């Protein structure tokens, strides 16, 4: 289930952002003490930021926001992070499909981009499953990055 972040999710956000496994392709995890100091009481409270909830507990997050930088500035960008114990069960695909459905209702016809490291095999598979196709590869943050785009779904009929 996708829902808005709540105060009780703060510990899970810290666990997610401090996880060495999650940080592998993000430039390393953030220090837990830094997260404890800097994270607001209700992290991620903004439009397009969803907590992925399984049985009342946060297992990840999906974010849809405007991309920054030169490559896709202003276009909708999909991002996702999941706790390692939630990997491999299809939750990320299900949550991203739901978030993309939300975006299609909010902004019909909006294309979406996704950035990931090419070394992140799980993320590359998910991007393909979600219908993203390669636009370009580039070097950044000491690794090869992948930019994919998902064209808007047009209603039939």
PDB file of C-alpha atoms in Angstrom:
ATOM      1  CA  UNK A   1       0.000   0.000   0.000  1.00  0.00           C
ATOM      2  CA  UNK A   2       1.195   3.537  -0.750  1.00  0.00           C
ATOM      3  CA  UNK A   3       0.490   6.223   1.819  1.00  0.00           C
ATOM      4  CA  UNK A   4       1.794   9.549   3.112  1.00  0.00           C
ATOM      5  CA  UNK A   5       4.731   9.424   5.524  1.00  0.00           C
ATOM      6  CA  UNK A   6       3.831   9.599   9.221  1.00  0.00           C
ATOM      7  CA  UNK A   7       5.840  10.326  12.358  1.00  0.00           C
ATOM      8  CA  UNK A   8       6.072   6.607  13.230  1.00  0.00           C
ATOM      9  CA  UNK A   9       7.971   6.037   9.940  1.00  0.00           C
ATOM     10  CA  UNK A  10      10.966   8.095  11.087  1.00  0.00           C
ATOM     11  CA  UNK A  11      12.894   5.097  12.465  1.00  0.00           C
ATOM     12  CA  UNK A  12      12.353   3.175   9.225  1.00  0.00           C
ATOM     13  CA  UNK A  13      13.562   6.181   7.191  1.00  0.00           C
ATOM     14  CA  UNK A  14      16.731   6.252   9.299  1.00  0.00           C
ATOM     15  CA  UNK A  15      17.212   2.502   8.833  1.00  0.00           C
ATOM     16  CA  UNK A  16      16.696   2.859   5.075  1.00  0.00           C
ATOM     17  CA  UNK A  17      19.087   5.764   4.591  1.00  0.00           C
ATOM     18  CA  UNK A  18      21.748   4.321   6.930  1.00  0.00           C
ATOM     19  CA  UNK A  19      21.674   0.841   5.373  1.00  0.00           C
ATOM     20  CA  UNK A  20      25.001  -0.186   3.796  1.00  0.00           C
ATOM     21  CA  UNK A  21      23.140  -2.379   1.272  1.00  0.00           C
ATOM     22  CA  UNK A  22      20.810   0.447   0.223  1.00  0.00           C
ATOM     23  CA  UNK A  23      23.704   2.921   0.077  1.00  0.00           C
ATOM     24  CA  UNK A  24      25.825   0.733  -2.206  1.00  0.00           C
ATOM     25  CA  UNK A  25      24.657   2.532  -5.375  1.00  0.00           C
ATOM     26  CA  UNK A  26      23.914   5.883  -3.772  1.00  0.00           C
ATOM     27  CA  UNK A  27      27.370   6.978  -2.737  1.00  0.00           C
ATOM     28  CA  UNK A  28      27.364   5.053   0.550  1.00  0.00           C
ATOM     29  CA  UNK A  29      24.953   5.112   3.474  1.00  0.00           C
ATOM     30  CA  UNK A  30      24.452   8.226   5.563  1.00  0.00           C
ATOM     31  CA  UNK A  31      25.705   8.155   9.153  1.00  0.00           C
ATOM     32  CA  UNK A  32      22.929   7.171  11.556  1.00  0.00           C
ATOM     33  CA  UNK A  33      23.764   9.935  14.061  1.00  0.00           C
ATOM     34  CA  UNK A  34      23.582  12.546  11.283  1.00  0.00           C
ATOM     35  CA  UNK A  35      20.176  11.211  10.205  1.00  0.00           C
ATOM     36  CA  UNK A  36      18.944  11.265  13.826  1.00  0.00           C
ATOM     37  CA  UNK A  37      19.862  14.966  14.039  1.00  0.00           C
ATOM     38  CA  UNK A  38      18.702  16.094  10.588  1.00  0.00           C
ATOM     39  CA  UNK A  39      15.573  14.126   9.698  1.00  0.00           C
ATOM     40  CA  UNK A  40      12.354  15.970  10.518  1.00  0.00           C
ATOM     41  CA  UNK A  41       9.739  14.392  12.784  1.00  0.00           C
ATOM     42  CA  UNK A  42       7.762  13.408   9.681  1.00  0.00           C
ATOM     43  CA  UNK A  43      10.282  12.802   6.874  1.00  0.00           C
ATOM     44  CA  UNK A  44       9.198  13.187   3.267  1.00  0.00           C
ATOM     45  CA  UNK A  45       5.925  15.023   3.751  1.00  0.00           C
ATOM     46  CA  UNK A  46       5.385  16.365   0.216  1.00  0.00           C
ATOM     47  CA  UNK A  47       3.296  15.620  -2.833  1.00  0.00           C
ATOM     48  CA  UNK A  48       4.613  12.646  -4.765  1.00  0.00           C
ATOM     49  CA  UNK A  49       6.481  11.125  -1.804  1.00  0.00           C
ATOM     50  CA  UNK A  50       4.985   7.810  -0.764  1.00  0.00           C
ATOM     51  CA  UNK A  51       5.766   5.330   1.974  1.00  0.00           C
ATOM     52  CA  UNK A  52       5.416   1.735   0.871  1.00  0.00           C
ATOM     53  CA  UNK A  53       3.545   0.043   3.697  1.00  0.00           C
ATOM     54  CA  UNK A  54       3.357  -3.701   4.226  1.00  0.00           C
ATOM     55  CA  UNK A  55       1.219  -4.844   7.132  1.00  0.00           C
ATOM     56  CA  UNK A  56       1.463  -1.479   8.899  1.00  0.00           C
ATOM     57  CA  UNK A  57       5.241  -1.131   8.576  1.00  0.00           C
ATOM     58  CA  UNK A  58       7.282   0.952   6.166  1.00  0.00           C
ATOM     59  CA  UNK A  59       9.378  -1.220   3.834  1.00  0.00           C
ATOM     60  CA  UNK A  60      10.431   1.496   1.397  1.00  0.00           C
ATOM     61  CA  UNK A  61       9.637   4.731  -0.343  1.00  0.00           C
ATOM     62  CA  UNK A  62       8.703   5.840  -3.841  1.00  0.00           C
ATOM     63  CA  UNK A  63       9.244   9.427  -4.918  1.00  0.00           C
ATOM     64  CA  UNK A  64       7.950  11.277  -7.963  1.00  0.00           C
ATOM     65  CA  UNK A  65       9.422  14.752  -8.308  1.00  0.00           C
ATOM     66  CA  UNK A  66      10.727  17.174 -10.908  1.00  0.00           C
ATOM     67  CA  UNK A  67      14.159  16.121 -12.130  1.00  0.00           C
ATOM     68  CA  UNK A  68      17.015  18.554 -11.601  1.00  0.00           C
ATOM     69  CA  UNK A  69      20.226  18.978 -13.544  1.00  0.00           C
ATOM     70  CA  UNK A  70      20.994  19.233 -17.216  1.00  0.00           C
ATOM     71  CA  UNK A  71      19.845  15.854 -18.453  1.00  0.00           C
ATOM     72  CA  UNK A  72      16.119  15.901 -17.692  1.00  0.00           C
ATOM     73  CA  UNK A  73      15.374  19.143 -15.835  1.00  0.00           C
ATOM     74  CA  UNK A  74      11.697  19.700 -15.210  1.00  0.00           C
ATOM     75  CA  UNK A  75      10.563  16.222 -16.258  1.00  0.00           C
ATOM     76  CA  UNK A  76       8.954  13.906 -13.715  1.00  0.00           C
ATOM     77  CA  UNK A  77      11.544  11.614 -12.111  1.00  0.00           C
ATOM     78  CA  UNK A  78      10.813   8.310 -10.398  1.00  0.00           C
ATOM     79  CA  UNK A  79      12.962   7.254  -7.449  1.00  0.00           C
ATOM     80  CA  UNK A  80      12.661   4.354  -5.027  1.00  0.00           C
ATOM     81  CA  UNK A  81      14.441   2.873  -2.030  1.00  0.00           C
ATOM     82  CA  UNK A  82      13.520  -0.310  -0.183  1.00  0.00           C
ATOM     83  CA  UNK A  83      14.821  -1.971   2.962  1.00  0.00           C
ATOM     84  CA  UNK A  84      16.969  -5.015   2.057  1.00  0.00           C
ATOM     85  CA  UNK A  85      14.560  -7.420   3.753  1.00  0.00           C
ATOM     86  CA  UNK A  86      11.891  -6.329   1.223  1.00  0.00           C
ATOM     87  CA  UNK A  87      14.057  -7.049  -1.836  1.00  0.00           C
ATOM     88  CA  UNK A  88      13.114  -9.821  -4.239  1.00  0.00           C
ATOM     89  CA  UNK A  89       9.383 -10.036  -3.533  1.00  0.00           C
ATOM     90  CA  UNK A  90       8.054  -7.708  -6.242  1.00  0.00           C
ATOM     91  CA  UNK A  91       7.090  -4.947  -3.813  1.00  0.00           C
ATOM     92  CA  UNK A  92       9.147  -2.312  -5.656  1.00  0.00           C
ATOM     93  CA  UNK A  93       7.494  -3.086  -8.989  1.00  0.00           C
ATOM     94  CA  UNK A  94       4.029  -3.067  -7.454  1.00  0.00           C
ATOM     95  CA  UNK A  95       4.647   0.200  -5.601  1.00  0.00           C
ATOM     96  CA  UNK A  96       6.206   1.938  -8.611  1.00  0.00           C
ATOM     97  CA  UNK A  97       3.330   0.856 -10.865  1.00  0.00           C
ATOM     98  CA  UNK A  98       0.866   2.324  -8.339  1.00  0.00           C
ATOM     99  CA  UNK A  99       2.856   5.585  -8.083  1.00  0.00           C
ATOM    100  CA  UNK A 100       3.073   5.882 -11.867  1.00  0.00           C
ATOM    101  CA  UNK A 101      -0.688   5.327 -12.006  1.00  0.00           C
ATOM    102  CA  UNK A 102      -1.141   8.173  -9.520  1.00  0.00           C
ATOM    103  CA  UNK A 103       1.050  10.415 -11.691  1.00  0.00           C
ATOM    104  CA  UNK A 104      -0.923   9.507 -14.826  1.00  0.00           C
ATOM    105  CA  UNK A 105      -4.107  10.665 -13.082  1.00  0.00           C
ATOM    106  CA  UNK A 106      -2.518  13.847 -11.700  1.00  0.00           C
ATOM    107  CA  UNK A 107      -0.587  14.800 -14.865  1.00  0.00           C
ATOM    108  CA  UNK A 108      -1.932  12.879 -17.864  1.00  0.00           C
ATOM    109  CA  UNK A 109       0.595  12.531 -20.663  1.00  0.00           C
ATOM    110  CA  UNK A 110       3.608  13.314 -18.457  1.00  0.00           C
ATOM    111  CA  UNK A 111       6.797  11.451 -19.458  1.00  0.00           C
ATOM    112  CA  UNK A 112       8.892  10.057 -16.595  1.00  0.00           C
ATOM    113  CA  UNK A 113      12.656   9.574 -16.252  1.00  0.00           C
ATOM    114  CA  UNK A 114      14.628   7.278 -14.001  1.00  0.00           C
ATOM    115  CA  UNK A 115      18.325   7.430 -13.106  1.00  0.00           C
ATOM    116  CA  UNK A 116      20.269   4.460 -11.751  1.00  0.00           C
ATOM    117  CA  UNK A 117      23.777   3.057 -11.791  1.00  0.00           C
ATOM    118  CA  UNK A 118      24.308   0.447 -14.490  1.00  0.00           C
ATOM    119  CA  UNK A 119      25.978  -1.729 -11.815  1.00  0.00           C
ATOM    120  CA  UNK A 120      22.682  -1.872  -9.910  1.00  0.00           C
ATOM    121  CA  UNK A 121      21.289  -4.959 -11.652  1.00  0.00           C
ATOM    122  CA  UNK A 122      18.089  -5.040  -9.571  1.00  0.00           C
ATOM    123  CA  UNK A 123      17.262  -1.439 -10.407  1.00  0.00           C
ATOM    124  CA  UNK A 124      18.066  -1.969 -14.095  1.00  0.00           C
ATOM    125  CA  UNK A 125      15.671  -4.967 -14.194  1.00  0.00           C
ATOM    126  CA  UNK A 126      12.974  -2.973 -12.432  1.00  0.00           C
ATOM    127  CA  UNK A 127      13.373  -0.075 -14.882  1.00  0.00           C
ATOM    128  CA  UNK A 128      12.894  -2.462 -17.810  1.00  0.00           C
ATOM    129  CA  UNK A 129       9.887  -4.098 -16.131  1.00  0.00           C
ATOM    130  CA  UNK A 130       8.308  -0.664 -15.643  1.00  0.00           C
ATOM    131  CA  UNK A 131       8.750   0.175 -19.337  1.00  0.00           C
ATOM    132  CA  UNK A 132      11.713   2.563 -19.156  1.00  0.00           C
ATOM    133  CA  UNK A 133      13.994   2.594 -22.196  1.00  0.00           C
ATOM    134  CA  UNK A 134      17.551   3.832 -22.309  1.00  0.00           C
ATOM    135  CA  UNK A 135      18.149   7.456 -23.271  1.00  0.00           C
ATOM    136  CA  UNK A 136      21.821   7.624 -22.360  1.00  0.00           C
ATOM    137  CA  UNK A 137      24.657   6.408 -20.158  1.00  0.00           C
ATOM    138  CA  UNK A 138      27.079   8.799 -18.523  1.00  0.00           C
ATOM    139  CA  UNK A 139      29.742   8.962 -15.845  1.00  0.00           C
ATOM    140  CA  UNK A 140      28.904  10.653 -12.540  1.00  0.00           C
ATOM    141  CA  UNK A 141      29.834  10.113  -8.908  1.00  0.00           C
ATOM    142  CA  UNK A 142      32.593   7.723  -9.950  1.00  0.00           C
ATOM    143  CA  UNK A 143      30.305   5.247 -11.719  1.00  0.00           C
ATOM    144  CA  UNK A 144      28.426   4.681 -14.949  1.00  0.00           C
ATOM    145  CA  UNK A 145      24.876   6.027 -14.673  1.00  0.00           C
ATOM    146  CA  UNK A 146      21.825   5.093 -16.728  1.00  0.00           C
ATOM    147  CA  UNK A 147      19.028   7.458 -17.749  1.00  0.00           C
ATOM    148  CA  UNK A 148      15.814   5.865 -18.913  1.00  0.00           C
ATOM    149  CA  UNK A 149      12.519   7.367 -20.031  1.00  0.00           C
ATOM    150  CA  UNK A 150       9.009   6.013 -19.875  1.00  0.00           C
ATOM    151  CA  UNK A 151       6.707   7.514 -22.433  1.00  0.00           C
ATOM    152  CA  UNK A 152       3.257   8.451 -21.257  1.00  0.00           C
ATOM    153  CA  UNK A 153       0.583   5.813 -21.602  1.00  0.00           C
ATOM    154  CA  UNK A 154      -2.098   6.970 -23.990  1.00  0.00           C
ATOM    155  CA  UNK A 155      -5.656   5.899 -23.308  1.00  0.00           C
ATOM    156  CA  UNK A 156      -7.158   3.597 -25.916  1.00  0.00           C
ATOM    157  CA  UNK A 157     -10.489   4.130 -27.436  1.00  0.00           C
TER     158      UNK A 157
END
